[in-house]
Coordinates of C-alpha atoms in Angstrom, one line a residue:
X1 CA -13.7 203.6 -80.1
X2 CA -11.0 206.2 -79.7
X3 CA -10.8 208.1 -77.2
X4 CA -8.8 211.3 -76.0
X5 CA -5.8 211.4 -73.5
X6 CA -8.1 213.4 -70.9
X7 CA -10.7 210.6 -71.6
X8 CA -8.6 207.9 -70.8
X9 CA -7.4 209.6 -67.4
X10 CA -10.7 210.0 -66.6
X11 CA -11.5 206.6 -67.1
X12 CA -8.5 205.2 -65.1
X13 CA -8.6 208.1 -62.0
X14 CA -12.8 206.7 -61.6
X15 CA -11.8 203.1 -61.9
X16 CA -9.0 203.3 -59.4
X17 CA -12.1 205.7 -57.4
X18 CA -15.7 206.4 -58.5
X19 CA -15.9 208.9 -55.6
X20 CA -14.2 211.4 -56.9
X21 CA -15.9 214.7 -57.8
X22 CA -15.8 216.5 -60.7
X23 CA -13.9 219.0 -59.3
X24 CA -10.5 216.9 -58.0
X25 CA -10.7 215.1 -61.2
X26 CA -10.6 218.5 -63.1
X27 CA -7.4 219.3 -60.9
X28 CA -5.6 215.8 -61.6
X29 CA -6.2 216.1 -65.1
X30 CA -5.3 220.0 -65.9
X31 CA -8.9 221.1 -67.0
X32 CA -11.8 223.1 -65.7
X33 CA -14.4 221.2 -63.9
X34 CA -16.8 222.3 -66.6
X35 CA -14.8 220.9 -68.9
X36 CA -14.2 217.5 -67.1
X37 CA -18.2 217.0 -66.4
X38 CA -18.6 217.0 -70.1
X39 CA -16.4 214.8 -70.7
X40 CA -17.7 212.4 -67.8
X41 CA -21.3 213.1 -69.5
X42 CA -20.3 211.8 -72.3
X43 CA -18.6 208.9 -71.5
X44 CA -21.8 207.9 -69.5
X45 CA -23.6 208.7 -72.7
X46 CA -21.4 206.2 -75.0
X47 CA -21.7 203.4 -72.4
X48 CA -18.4 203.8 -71.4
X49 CA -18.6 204.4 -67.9
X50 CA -21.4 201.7 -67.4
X51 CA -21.9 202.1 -63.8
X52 CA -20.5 203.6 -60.9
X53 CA -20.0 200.5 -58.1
X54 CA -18.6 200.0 -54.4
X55 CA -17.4 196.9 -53.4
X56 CA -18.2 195.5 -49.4
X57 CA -16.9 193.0 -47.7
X58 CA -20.3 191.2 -46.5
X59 CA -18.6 188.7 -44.7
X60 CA -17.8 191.0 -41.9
X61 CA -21.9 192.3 -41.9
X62 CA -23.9 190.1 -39.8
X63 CA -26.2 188.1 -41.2
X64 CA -25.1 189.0 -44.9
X65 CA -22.5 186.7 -45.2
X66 CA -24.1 184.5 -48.0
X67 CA -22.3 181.7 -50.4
X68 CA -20.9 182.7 -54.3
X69 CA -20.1 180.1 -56.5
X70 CA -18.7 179.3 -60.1
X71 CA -20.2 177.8 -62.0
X72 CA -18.5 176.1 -65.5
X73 CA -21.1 175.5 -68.1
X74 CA -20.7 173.5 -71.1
X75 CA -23.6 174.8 -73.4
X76 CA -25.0 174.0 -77.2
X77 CA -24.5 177.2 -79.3
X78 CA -27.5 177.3 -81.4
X79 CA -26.9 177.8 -85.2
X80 CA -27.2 181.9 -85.7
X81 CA -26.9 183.0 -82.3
X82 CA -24.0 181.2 -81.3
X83 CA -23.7 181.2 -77.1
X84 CA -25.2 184.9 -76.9
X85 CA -28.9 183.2 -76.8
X86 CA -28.3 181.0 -74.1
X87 CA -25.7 183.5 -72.1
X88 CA -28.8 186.1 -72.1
X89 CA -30.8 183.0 -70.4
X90 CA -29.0 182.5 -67.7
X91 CA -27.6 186.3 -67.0
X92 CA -31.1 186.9 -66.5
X93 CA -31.8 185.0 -63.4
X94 CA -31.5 187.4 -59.9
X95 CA -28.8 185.5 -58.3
X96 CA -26.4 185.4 -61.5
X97 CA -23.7 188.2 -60.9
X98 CA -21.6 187.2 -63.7
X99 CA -21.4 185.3 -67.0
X100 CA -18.3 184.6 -69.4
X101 CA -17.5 183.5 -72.7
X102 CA -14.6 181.7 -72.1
X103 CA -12.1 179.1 -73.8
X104 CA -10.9 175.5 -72.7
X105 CA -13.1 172.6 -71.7
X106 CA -16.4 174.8 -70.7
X107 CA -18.2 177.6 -72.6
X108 CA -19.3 179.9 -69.9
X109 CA -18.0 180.9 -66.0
X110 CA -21.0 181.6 -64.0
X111 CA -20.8 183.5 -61.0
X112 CA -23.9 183.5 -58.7
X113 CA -25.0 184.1 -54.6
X114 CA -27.4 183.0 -52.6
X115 CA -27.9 182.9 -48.6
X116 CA -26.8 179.0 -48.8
X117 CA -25.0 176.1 -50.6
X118 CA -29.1 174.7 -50.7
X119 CA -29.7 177.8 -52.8
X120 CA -26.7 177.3 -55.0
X121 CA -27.7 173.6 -55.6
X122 CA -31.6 174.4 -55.7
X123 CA -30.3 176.7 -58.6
X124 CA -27.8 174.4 -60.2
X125 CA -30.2 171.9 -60.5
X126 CA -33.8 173.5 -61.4
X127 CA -32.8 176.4 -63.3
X128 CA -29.7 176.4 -64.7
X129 CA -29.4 172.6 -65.9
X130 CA -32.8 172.3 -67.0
X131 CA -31.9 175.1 -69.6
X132 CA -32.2 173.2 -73.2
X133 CA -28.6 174.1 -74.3
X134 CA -27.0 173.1 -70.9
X135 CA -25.0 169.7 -71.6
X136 CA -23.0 169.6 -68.1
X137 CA -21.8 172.3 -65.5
X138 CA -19.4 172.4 -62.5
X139 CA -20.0 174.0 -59.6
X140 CA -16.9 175.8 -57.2
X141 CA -17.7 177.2 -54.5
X142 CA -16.0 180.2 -52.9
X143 CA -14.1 179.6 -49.7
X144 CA -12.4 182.4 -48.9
X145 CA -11.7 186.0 -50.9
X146 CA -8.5 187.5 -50.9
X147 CA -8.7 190.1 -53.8
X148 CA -11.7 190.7 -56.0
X149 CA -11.7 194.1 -58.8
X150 CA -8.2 195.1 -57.6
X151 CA -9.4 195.2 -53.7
X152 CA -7.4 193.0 -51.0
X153 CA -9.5 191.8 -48.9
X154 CA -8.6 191.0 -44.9
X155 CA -4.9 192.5 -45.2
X156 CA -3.1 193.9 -42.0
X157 CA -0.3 195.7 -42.2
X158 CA 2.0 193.2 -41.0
X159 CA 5.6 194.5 -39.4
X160 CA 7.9 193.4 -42.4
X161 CA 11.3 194.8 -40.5
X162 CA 13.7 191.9 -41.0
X163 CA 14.8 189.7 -37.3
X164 CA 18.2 190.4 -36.6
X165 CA 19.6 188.0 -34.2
X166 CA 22.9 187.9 -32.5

């Protein structure tokens, strides 16, 4: 779909901030707010703008910290429906955040959470690989997040003056 210059500002001023209002974004851009509001309506409308989402670092929440993993999946594609059947299957699950198409040895990247590794494994093995289509999977688990959607995560401002010695 093509889309205007003013649309495509829009789009990249909300993804850098969803925050915004209507108003600033009317200023950035050079239109009236009215203006901008339709066109925000109307990317909503298009499924453009699918959602509006804030990202938290849980780890520092007590009591939220939780485990994500990824999960490779080597699938069947079924004649007709290719890997969309069995990517619906398994997005539908509650602790599936993610799924991928993707290329190389495994069909689909599956990202999911739960409160433990138990969970992860309790859903590895009684949901996910007893799906028909599921021929193998590999599980990685998270260890530590350093950037995730364009967001560093735990970064000080260190001093970075170079040390001049005598």
């Amino acid at each position: 779909m093509k889309l205007t210059e003013k649309e495509t500002e829009i789009l990249e001023i909300l993804e850098e901030d969803s925050r915004l209002t209507p108003e600033t974004i009317a200023k950035m851009i050079g239109l009236s707010e009215e203006e901008t509001k339709k066109l925000i309506s109307g990317l909503e409308e298009k499924k453009i703008i699918v959602n509006y989402a804030t990202t938290i670092d849980w780890k520092k929440v007590d009591g939220h910290e939780g485990v994500t993993a990824m999960i490779d999946v080597k699938v069947a594609p079924k004649r007709g429906v290719g890997f969309d059947e069995i990517a619906e299957r398994i997005y539908r699950f509650n602790e599936v955040k993610s799924v991928y198409l993707m290329s190389g040895a495994y069909d689909l990247s599956v990202v999911i959470e739960g409160k433990t590794m138990n969970d992860i494994a309790r859903f590895v093995s009684e949901k996910l690989s007893t799906l028909e289509s599921v021929l193998s999977t590999t599980t990685h688990f998270i260890l530590k997040k350093y950037k995730h959607d364009g967001i560093i995560f735990d970064h000080e401002d260190k001093d970075k003056r170079i040390v001049v010695s005598p």
